[in-house]
mmCIF file of C-alpha atoms in Angstrom:
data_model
loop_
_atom_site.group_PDB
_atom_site.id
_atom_site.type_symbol
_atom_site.label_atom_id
_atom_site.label_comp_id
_atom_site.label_asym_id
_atom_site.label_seq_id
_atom_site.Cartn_x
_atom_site.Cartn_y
_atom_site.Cartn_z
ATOM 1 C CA UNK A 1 0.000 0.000 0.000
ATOM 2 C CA UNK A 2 1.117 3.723 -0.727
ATOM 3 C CA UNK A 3 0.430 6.850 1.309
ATOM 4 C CA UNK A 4 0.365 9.152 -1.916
ATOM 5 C CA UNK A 5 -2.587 7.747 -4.278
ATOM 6 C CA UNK A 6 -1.317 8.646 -7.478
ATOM 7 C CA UNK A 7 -3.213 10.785 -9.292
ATOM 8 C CA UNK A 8 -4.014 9.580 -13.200
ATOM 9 C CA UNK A 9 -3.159 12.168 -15.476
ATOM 10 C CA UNK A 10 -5.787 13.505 -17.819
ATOM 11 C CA UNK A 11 -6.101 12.501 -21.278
ATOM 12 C CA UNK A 12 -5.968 16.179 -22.509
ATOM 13 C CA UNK A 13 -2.747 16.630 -20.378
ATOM 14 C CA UNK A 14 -1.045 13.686 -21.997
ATOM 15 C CA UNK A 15 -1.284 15.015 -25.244
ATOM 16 C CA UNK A 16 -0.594 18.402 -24.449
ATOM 17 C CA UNK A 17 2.478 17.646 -22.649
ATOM 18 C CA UNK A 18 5.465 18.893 -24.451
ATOM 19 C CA UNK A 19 7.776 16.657 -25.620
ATOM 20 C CA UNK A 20 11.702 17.017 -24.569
ATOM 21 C CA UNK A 21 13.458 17.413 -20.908
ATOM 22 C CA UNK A 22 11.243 18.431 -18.128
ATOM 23 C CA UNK A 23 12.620 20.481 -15.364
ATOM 24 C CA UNK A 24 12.551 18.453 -12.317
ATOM 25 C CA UNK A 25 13.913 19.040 -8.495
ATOM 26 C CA UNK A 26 14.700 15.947 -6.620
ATOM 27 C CA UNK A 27 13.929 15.411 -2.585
ATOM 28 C CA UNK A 28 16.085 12.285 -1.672
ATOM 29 C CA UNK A 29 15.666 10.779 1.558
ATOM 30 C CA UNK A 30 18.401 8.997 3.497
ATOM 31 C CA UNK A 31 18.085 5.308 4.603
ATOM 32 C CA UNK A 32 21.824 4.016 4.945
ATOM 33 C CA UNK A 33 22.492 1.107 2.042
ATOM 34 C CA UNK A 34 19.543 1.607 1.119
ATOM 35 C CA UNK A 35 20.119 4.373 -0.723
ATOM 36 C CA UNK A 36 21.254 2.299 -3.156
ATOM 37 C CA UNK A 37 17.624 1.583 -4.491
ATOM 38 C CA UNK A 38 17.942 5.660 -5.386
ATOM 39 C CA UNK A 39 21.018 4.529 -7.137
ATOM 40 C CA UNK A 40 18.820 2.733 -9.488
ATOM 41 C CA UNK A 41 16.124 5.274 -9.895
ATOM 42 C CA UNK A 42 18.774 7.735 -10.847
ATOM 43 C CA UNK A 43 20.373 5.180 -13.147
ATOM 44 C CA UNK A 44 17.303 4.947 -14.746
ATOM 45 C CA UNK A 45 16.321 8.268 -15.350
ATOM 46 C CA UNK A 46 19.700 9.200 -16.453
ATOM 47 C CA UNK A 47 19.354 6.460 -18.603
ATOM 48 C CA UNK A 48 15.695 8.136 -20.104
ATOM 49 C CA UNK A 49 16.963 11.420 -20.604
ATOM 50 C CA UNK A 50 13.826 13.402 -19.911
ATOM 51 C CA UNK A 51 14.126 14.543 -16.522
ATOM 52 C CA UNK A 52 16.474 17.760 -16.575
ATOM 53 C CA UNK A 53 17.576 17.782 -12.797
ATOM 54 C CA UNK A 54 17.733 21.506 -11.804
ATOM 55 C CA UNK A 55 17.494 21.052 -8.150
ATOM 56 C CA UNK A 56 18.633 18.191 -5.662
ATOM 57 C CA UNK A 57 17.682 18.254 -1.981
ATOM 58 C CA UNK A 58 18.924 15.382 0.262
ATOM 59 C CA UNK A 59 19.600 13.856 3.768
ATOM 60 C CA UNK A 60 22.038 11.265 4.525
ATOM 61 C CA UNK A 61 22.665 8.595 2.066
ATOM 62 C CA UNK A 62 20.131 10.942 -0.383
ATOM 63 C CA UNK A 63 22.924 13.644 -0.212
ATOM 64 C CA UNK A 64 25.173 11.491 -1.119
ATOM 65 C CA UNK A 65 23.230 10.156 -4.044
ATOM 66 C CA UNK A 66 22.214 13.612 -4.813
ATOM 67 C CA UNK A 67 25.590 15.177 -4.580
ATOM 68 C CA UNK A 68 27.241 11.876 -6.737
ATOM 69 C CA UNK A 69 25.117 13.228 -8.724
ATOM 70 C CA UNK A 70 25.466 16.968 -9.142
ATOM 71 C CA UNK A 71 29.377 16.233 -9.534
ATOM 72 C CA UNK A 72 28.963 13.578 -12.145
ATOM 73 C CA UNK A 73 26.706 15.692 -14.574
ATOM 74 C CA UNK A 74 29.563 18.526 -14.179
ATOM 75 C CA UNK A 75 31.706 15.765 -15.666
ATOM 76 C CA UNK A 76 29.335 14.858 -18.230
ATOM 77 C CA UNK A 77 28.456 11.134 -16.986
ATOM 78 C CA UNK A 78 26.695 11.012 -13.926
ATOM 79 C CA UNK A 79 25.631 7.554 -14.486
ATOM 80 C CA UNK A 80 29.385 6.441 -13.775
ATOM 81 C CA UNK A 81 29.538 9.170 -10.822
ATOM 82 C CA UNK A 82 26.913 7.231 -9.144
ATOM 83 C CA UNK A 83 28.426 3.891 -9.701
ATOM 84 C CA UNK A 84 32.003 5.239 -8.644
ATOM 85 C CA UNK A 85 30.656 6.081 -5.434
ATOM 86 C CA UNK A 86 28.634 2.942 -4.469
ATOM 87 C CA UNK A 87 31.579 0.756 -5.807
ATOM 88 C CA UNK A 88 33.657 2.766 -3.216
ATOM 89 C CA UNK A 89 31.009 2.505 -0.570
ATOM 90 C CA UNK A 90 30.977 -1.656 -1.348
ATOM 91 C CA UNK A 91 34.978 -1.436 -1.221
ATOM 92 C CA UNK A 92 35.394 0.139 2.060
ATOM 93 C CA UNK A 93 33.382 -2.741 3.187
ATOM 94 C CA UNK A 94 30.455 -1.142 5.463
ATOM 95 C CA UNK A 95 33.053 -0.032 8.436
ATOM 96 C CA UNK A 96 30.953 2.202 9.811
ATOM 97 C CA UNK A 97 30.437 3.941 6.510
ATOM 98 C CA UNK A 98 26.546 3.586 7.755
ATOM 99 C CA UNK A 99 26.895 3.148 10.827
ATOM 100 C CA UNK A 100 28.008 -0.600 11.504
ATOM 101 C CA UNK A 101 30.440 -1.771 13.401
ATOM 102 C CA UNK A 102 33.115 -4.700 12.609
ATOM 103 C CA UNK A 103 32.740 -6.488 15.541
ATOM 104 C CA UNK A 104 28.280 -6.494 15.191
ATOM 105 C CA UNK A 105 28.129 -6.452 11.772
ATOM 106 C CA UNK A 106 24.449 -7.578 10.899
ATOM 107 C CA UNK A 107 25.413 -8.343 6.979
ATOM 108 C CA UNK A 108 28.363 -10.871 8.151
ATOM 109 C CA UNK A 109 26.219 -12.579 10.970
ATOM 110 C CA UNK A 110 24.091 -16.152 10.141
ATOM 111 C CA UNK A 111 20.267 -14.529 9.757
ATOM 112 C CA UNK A 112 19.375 -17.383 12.325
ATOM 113 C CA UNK A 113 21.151 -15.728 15.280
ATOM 114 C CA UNK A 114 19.778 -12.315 14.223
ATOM 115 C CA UNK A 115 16.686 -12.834 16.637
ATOM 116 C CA UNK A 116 18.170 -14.492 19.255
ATOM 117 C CA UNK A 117 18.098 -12.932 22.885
ATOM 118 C CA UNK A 118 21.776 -13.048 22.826
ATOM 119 C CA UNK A 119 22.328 -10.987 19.774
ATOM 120 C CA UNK A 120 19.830 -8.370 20.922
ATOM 121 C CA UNK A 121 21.969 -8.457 24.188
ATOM 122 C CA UNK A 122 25.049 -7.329 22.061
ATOM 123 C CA UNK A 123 22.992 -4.816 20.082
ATOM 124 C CA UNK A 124 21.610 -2.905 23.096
ATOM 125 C CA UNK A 125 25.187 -3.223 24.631
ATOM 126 C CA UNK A 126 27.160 -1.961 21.430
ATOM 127 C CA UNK A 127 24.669 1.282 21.718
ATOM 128 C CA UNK A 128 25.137 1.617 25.205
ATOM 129 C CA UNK A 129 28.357 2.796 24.344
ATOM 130 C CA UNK A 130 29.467 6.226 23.516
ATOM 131 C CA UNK A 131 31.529 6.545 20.104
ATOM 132 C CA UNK A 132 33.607 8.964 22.146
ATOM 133 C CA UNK A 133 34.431 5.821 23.692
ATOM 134 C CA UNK A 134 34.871 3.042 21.306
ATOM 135 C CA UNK A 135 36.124 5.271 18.798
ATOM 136 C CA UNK A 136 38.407 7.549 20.145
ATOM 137 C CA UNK A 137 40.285 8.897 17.335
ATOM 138 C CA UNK A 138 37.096 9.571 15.081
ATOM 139 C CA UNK A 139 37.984 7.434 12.054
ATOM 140 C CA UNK A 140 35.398 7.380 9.449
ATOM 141 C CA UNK A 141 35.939 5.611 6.474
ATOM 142 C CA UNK A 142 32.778 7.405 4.492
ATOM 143 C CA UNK A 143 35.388 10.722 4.332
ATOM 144 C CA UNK A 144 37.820 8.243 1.838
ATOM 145 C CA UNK A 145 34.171 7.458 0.229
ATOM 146 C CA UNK A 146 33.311 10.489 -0.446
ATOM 147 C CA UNK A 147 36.526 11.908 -2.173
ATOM 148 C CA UNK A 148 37.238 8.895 -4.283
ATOM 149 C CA UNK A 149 33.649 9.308 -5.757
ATOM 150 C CA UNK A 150 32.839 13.027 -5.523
ATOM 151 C CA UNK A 151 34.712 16.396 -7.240
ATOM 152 C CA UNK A 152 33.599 18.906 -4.676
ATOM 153 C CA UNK A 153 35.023 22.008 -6.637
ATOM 154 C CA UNK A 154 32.783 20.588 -9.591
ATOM 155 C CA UNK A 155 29.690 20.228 -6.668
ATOM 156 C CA UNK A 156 30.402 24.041 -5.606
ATOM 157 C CA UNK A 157 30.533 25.786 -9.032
ATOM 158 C CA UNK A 158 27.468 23.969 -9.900
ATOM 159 C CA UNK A 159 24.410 25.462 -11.569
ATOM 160 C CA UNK A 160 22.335 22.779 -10.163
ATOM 161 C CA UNK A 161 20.925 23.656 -7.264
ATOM 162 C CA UNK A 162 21.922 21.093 -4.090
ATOM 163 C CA UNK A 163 20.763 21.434 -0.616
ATOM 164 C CA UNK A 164 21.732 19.216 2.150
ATOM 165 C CA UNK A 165 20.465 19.180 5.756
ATOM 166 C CA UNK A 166 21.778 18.118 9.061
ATOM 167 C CA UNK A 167 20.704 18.841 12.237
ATOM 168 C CA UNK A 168 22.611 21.563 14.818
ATOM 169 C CA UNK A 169 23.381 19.570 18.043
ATOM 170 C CA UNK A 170 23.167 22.592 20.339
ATOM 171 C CA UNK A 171 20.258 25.044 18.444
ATOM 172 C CA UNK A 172 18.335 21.598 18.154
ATOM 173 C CA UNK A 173 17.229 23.013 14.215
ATOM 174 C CA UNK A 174 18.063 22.096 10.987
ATOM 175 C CA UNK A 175 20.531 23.266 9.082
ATOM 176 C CA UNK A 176 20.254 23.492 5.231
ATOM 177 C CA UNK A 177 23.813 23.726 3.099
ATOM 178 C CA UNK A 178 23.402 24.806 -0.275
ATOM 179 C CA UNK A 179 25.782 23.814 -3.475
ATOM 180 C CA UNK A 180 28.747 26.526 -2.764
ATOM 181 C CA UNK A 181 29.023 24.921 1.001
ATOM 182 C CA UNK A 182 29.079 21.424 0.212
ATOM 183 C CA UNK A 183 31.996 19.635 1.678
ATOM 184 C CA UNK A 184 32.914 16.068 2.461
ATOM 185 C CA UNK A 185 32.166 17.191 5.980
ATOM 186 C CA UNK A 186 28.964 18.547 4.951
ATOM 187 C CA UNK A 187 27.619 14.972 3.680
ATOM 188 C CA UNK A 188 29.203 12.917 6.744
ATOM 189 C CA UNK A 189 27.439 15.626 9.667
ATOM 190 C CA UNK A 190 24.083 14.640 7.394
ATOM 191 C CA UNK A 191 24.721 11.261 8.214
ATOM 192 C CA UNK A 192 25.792 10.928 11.343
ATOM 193 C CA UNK A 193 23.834 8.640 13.799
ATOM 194 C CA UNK A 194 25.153 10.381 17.293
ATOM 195 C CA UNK A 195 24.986 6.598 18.785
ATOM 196 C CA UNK A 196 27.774 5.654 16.028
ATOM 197 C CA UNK A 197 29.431 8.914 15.324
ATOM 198 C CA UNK A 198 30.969 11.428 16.809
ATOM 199 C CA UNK A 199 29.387 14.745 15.669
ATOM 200 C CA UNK A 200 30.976 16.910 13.428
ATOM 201 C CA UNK A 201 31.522 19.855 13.864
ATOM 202 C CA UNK A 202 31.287 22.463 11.164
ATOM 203 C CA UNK A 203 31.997 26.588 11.788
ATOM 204 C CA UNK A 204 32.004 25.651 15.987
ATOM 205 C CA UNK A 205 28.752 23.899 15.594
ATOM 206 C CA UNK A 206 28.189 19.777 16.326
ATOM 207 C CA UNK A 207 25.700 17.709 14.085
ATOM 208 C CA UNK A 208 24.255 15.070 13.724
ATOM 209 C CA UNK A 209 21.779 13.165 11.553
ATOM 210 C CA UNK A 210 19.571 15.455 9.060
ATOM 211 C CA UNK A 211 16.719 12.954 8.968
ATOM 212 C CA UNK A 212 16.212 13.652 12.775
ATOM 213 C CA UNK A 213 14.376 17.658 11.934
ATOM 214 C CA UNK A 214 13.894 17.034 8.098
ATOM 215 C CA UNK A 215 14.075 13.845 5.218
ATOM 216 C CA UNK A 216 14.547 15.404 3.023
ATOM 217 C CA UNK A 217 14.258 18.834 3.267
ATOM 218 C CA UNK A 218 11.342 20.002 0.941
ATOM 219 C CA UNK A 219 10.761 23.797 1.884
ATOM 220 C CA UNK A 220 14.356 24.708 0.023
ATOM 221 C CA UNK A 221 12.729 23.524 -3.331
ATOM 222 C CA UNK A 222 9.351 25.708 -3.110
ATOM 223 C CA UNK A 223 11.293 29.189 -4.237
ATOM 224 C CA UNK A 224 10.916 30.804 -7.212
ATOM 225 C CA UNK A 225 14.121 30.093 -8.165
ATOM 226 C CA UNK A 226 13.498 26.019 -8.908
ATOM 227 C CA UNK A 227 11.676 24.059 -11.071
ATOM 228 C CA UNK A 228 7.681 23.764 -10.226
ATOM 229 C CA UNK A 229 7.626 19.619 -10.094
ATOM 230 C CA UNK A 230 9.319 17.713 -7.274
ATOM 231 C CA UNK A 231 9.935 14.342 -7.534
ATOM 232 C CA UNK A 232 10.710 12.811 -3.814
ATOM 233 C CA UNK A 233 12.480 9.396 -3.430
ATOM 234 C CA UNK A 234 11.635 7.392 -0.099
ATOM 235 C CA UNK A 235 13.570 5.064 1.483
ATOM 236 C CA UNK A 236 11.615 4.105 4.669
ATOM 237 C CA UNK A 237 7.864 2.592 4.345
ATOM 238 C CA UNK A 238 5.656 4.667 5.200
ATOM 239 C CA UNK A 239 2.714 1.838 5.818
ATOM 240 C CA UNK A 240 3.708 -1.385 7.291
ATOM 241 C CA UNK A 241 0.122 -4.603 7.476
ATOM 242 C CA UNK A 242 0.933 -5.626 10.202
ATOM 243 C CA UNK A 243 1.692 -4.704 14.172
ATOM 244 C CA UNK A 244 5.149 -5.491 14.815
ATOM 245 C CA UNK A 245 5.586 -7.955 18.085
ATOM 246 C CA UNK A 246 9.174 -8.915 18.056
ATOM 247 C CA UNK A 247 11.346 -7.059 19.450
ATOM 248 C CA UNK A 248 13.793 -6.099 16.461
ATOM 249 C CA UNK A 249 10.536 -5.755 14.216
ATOM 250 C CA UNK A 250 9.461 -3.096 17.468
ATOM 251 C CA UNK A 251 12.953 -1.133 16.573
ATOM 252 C CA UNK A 252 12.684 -1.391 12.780
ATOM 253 C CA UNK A 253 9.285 0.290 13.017
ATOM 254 C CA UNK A 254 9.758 2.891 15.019
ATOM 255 C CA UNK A 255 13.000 3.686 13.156
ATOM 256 C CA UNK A 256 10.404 3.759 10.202
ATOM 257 C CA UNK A 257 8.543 6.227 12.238
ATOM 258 C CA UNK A 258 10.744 8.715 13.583
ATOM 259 C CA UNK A 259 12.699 9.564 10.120
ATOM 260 C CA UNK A 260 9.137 9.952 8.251
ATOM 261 C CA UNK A 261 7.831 12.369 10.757
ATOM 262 C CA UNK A 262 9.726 14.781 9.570
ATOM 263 C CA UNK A 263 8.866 14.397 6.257
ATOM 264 C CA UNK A 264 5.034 13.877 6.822
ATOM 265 C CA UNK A 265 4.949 17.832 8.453
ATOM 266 C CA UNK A 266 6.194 19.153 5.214
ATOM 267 C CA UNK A 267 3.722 17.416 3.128
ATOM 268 C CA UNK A 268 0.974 17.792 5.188
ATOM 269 C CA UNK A 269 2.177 21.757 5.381
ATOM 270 C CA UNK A 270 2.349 21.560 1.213
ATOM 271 C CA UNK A 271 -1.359 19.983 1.407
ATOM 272 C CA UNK A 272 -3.017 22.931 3.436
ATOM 273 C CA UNK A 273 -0.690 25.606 1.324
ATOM 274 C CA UNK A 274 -2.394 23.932 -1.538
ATOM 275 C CA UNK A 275 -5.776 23.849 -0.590
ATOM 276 C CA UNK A 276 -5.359 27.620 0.922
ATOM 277 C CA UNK A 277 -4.296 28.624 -2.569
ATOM 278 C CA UNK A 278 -7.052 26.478 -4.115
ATOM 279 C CA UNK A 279 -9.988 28.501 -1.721
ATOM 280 C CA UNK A 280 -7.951 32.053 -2.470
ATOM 281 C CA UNK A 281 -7.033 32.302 1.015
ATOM 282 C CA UNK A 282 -3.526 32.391 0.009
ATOM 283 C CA UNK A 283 -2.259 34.063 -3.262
ATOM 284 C CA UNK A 284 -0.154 31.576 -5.283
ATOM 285 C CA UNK A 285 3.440 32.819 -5.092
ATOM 286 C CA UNK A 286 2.721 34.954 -2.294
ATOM 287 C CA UNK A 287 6.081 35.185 -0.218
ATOM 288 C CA UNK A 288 7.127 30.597 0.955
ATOM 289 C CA UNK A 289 3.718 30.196 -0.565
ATOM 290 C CA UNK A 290 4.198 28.558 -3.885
ATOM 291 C CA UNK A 291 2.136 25.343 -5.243
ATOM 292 C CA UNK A 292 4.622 23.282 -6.404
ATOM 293 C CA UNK A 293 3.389 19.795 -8.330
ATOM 294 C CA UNK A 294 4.208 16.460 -6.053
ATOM 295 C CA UNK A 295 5.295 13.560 -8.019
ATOM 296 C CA UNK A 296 6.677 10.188 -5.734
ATOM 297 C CA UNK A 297 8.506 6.934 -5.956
ATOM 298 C CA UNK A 298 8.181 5.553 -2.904
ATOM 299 C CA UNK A 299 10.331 2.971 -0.731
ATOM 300 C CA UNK A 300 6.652 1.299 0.075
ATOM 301 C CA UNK A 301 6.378 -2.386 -2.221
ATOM 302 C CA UNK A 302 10.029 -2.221 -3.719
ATOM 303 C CA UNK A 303 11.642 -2.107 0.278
ATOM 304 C CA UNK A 304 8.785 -3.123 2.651
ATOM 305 C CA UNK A 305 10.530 -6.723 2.575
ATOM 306 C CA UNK A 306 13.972 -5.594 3.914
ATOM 307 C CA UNK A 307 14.317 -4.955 7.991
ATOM 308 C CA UNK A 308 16.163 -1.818 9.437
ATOM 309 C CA UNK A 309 19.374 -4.045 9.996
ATOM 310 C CA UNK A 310 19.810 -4.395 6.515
ATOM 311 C CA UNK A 311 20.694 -0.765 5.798
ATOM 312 C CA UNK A 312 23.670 -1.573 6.793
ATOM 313 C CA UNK A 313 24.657 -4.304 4.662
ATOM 314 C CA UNK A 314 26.955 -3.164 1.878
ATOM 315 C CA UNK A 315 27.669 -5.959 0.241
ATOM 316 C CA UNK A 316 27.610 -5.841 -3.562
ATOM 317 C CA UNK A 317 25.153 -8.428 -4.783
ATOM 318 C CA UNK A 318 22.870 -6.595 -1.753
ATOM 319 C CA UNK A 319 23.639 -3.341 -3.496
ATOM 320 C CA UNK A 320 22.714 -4.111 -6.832
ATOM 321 C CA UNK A 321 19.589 -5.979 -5.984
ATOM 322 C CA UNK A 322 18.709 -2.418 -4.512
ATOM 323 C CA UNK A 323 19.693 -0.738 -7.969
ATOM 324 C CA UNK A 324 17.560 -3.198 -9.842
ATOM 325 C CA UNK A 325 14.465 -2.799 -7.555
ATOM 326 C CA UNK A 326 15.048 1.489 -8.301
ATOM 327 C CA UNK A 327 15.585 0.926 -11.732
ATOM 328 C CA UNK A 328 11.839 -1.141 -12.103
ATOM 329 C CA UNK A 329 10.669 1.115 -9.690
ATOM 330 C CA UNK A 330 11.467 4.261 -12.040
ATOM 331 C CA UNK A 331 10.821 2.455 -15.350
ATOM 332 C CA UNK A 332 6.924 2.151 -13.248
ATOM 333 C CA UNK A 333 6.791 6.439 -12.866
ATOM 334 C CA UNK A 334 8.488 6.892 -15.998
ATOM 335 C CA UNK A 335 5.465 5.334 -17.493
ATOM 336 C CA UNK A 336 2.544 6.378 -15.529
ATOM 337 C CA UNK A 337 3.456 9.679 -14.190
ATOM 338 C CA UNK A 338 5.905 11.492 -16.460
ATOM 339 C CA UNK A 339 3.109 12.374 -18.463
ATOM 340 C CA UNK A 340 2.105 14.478 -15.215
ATOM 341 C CA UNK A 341 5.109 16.609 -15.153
ATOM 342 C CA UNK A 342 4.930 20.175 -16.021
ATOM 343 C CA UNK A 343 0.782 19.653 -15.751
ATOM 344 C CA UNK A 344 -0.561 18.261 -12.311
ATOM 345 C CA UNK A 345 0.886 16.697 -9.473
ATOM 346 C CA UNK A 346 0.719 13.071 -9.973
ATOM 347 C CA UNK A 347 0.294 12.031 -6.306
ATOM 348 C CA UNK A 348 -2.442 13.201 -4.125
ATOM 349 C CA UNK A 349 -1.572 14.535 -1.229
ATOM 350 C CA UNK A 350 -5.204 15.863 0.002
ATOM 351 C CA UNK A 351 -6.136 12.619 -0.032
ATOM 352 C CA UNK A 352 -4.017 12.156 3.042
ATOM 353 C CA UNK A 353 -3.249 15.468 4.536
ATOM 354 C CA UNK A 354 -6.421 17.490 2.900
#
């Protein structure tokens, strides 16, 4: 099941639809390996040619998709940018690149001992433990990652807008980098789980985690200044059948939970901007008040089967089963929603928020 009901585009919209690139902005949520499912949406639309990305926003894993690939069309083949960087994050060999550890790493472990008492024992133990404490010197092999697979002087002088959040330890608000302040640094404070990391600091100020205030951060494509469709890319389901009982299943959920909630405000904000604008209470354009068109391919049905500990499995056949399941999953919107773009929103959001 999907939260956005997708909305079927009108026959008189199909034909009218120009044909050519269509200016797009991109929301990208993080989700650890997962992100590697966006690697395969990208792929794919790359691969189309229709979509002309003007905007990228992106949290986590997201910004590092998203920033892959700002730095690989400034080179002329971001298809190969995004492969260069998930080879590198396969080759580094998950060391806490997303958070894992090498002595509880859940993609090395027998999935029969995964649910045992025991192993939950270790798990609540390992986060017991401050990373100030296991890991002292602050090694993090996702910096190597990132400047094996990324040219951050390409990223800066950009014309593509890219905007990456993370979230200020001390101010307890998000924090919003755009494309002339992107840095390594920049893309490791967006991912940093404080129970695995040590914050980084940026300018005197500790973060942490983006997805904790905003995944991804939608407000920063609603100016004037970007293209009028968005097209966000989940990685955590947002609906889930049945009541989780065990207690990993417990943990997975609520992980689910607490890095959508962010995300949910925004759209539910976006919904009652919309419908304000719809019943002239609110004058399109008017000041943060512009109705952008909502377009979504969504984590829910292509990564409902996969549990929370798997976002931190890097190995390769792993990673490209992710790519493949983004690449069908893209081939589906690419069909029955790019006809939307540059009309109508193809997802309804009143449906949910309304």
């Amino acid at each position: 099941m999907a939260i956005f009901k997708r909305k079927a585009a009108e026959p008189a919209d199909i034909v009218a639809v120009p044909s050519g690139r269509r200016p797009l902005s991109l929301a990208l949520q993080g989700g650890g390996s997962h992100g590697a499912f966006q690697w395969g949406v990208l792929d794919r639309l790359l691969e189309d040619d229709r979509a002309d990305v003007r905007a990228v926003s992106g949290v986590s894993a997201g910004a590092m998709n998203g920033t892959a690939l700002v730095s690989g069309l400034a080179a002329g083949d971001a298809r190969a940018a995004l492969d260069k960087l998930w080879r590198e994050v396969n080759q580094s060999g998950g060391r806490n690149v997303f958070g894992d550890s090498a002595l509880w790493n859940p993609a090395q472990a027998p999935d029969w001992i995964k649910d045992t008492p025991l192993w939950r024992a270790g798990e609540s133990l390992a986060l017991s433990m401050s990373p100030y404490e296991f890991n002292p010197l602050n090694h993090n092999p996702l910096k190597r990652v990132l400047k094996a697979a990324v040219d951050f002087g390409a990223v800066q002088a950009s014309d593509i807008k890219l905007f990456v959040a993370a979230t200020a330890v001390r101010q307890a608000r998000a924090r919003v980098f755009e494309t002339g302040e992107i840095t390594a640094d920049v893309l490791m404070a967006s991912a940093c789980l404080p129970h695995l990391f040590q914050a980084v600091e940026i300018d005197g100020e500790p973060y942490w985690d983006g997805g904790y205030l905003t995944n991804p951060p939608l407000w920063p494509l609603t100016g004037d200044d970007t293209p009028d469709d968005v097209l966000l890319v989940t990685l955590n389901p947002m609906v889930r059948e049945e009541t989780p009982r065990a207690a990993g299943d417990i943990v997975d959920r609520l992980n689910e939970i607490v890095f959508n909630a962010p995300l949910i405000a925004e759209l539910r904000a976006i919904a009652m901007a919309a419908e304000m604008i719809a019943e002239g209470q609110l004058k399109h354009g008017a000041g943060a008040y512009r109705q952008v068109r909502l377009h979504a391919i969504e984590a829910d049905g292509w990564l409902s089967d996969l549990s929370l500990r798997s976002k931190f499995n890097t190995e390769w056949s792993f990673l490209n089963d992710l790519k493949s399941r983004g690449r069908a999953a893209a081939d589906d919107w690419l069909t029955t929603c790019l006809p939307s773009v540059g009309r109508q929103s193809s997802v309804d959001l009143q449906a949910r928020f309304g």
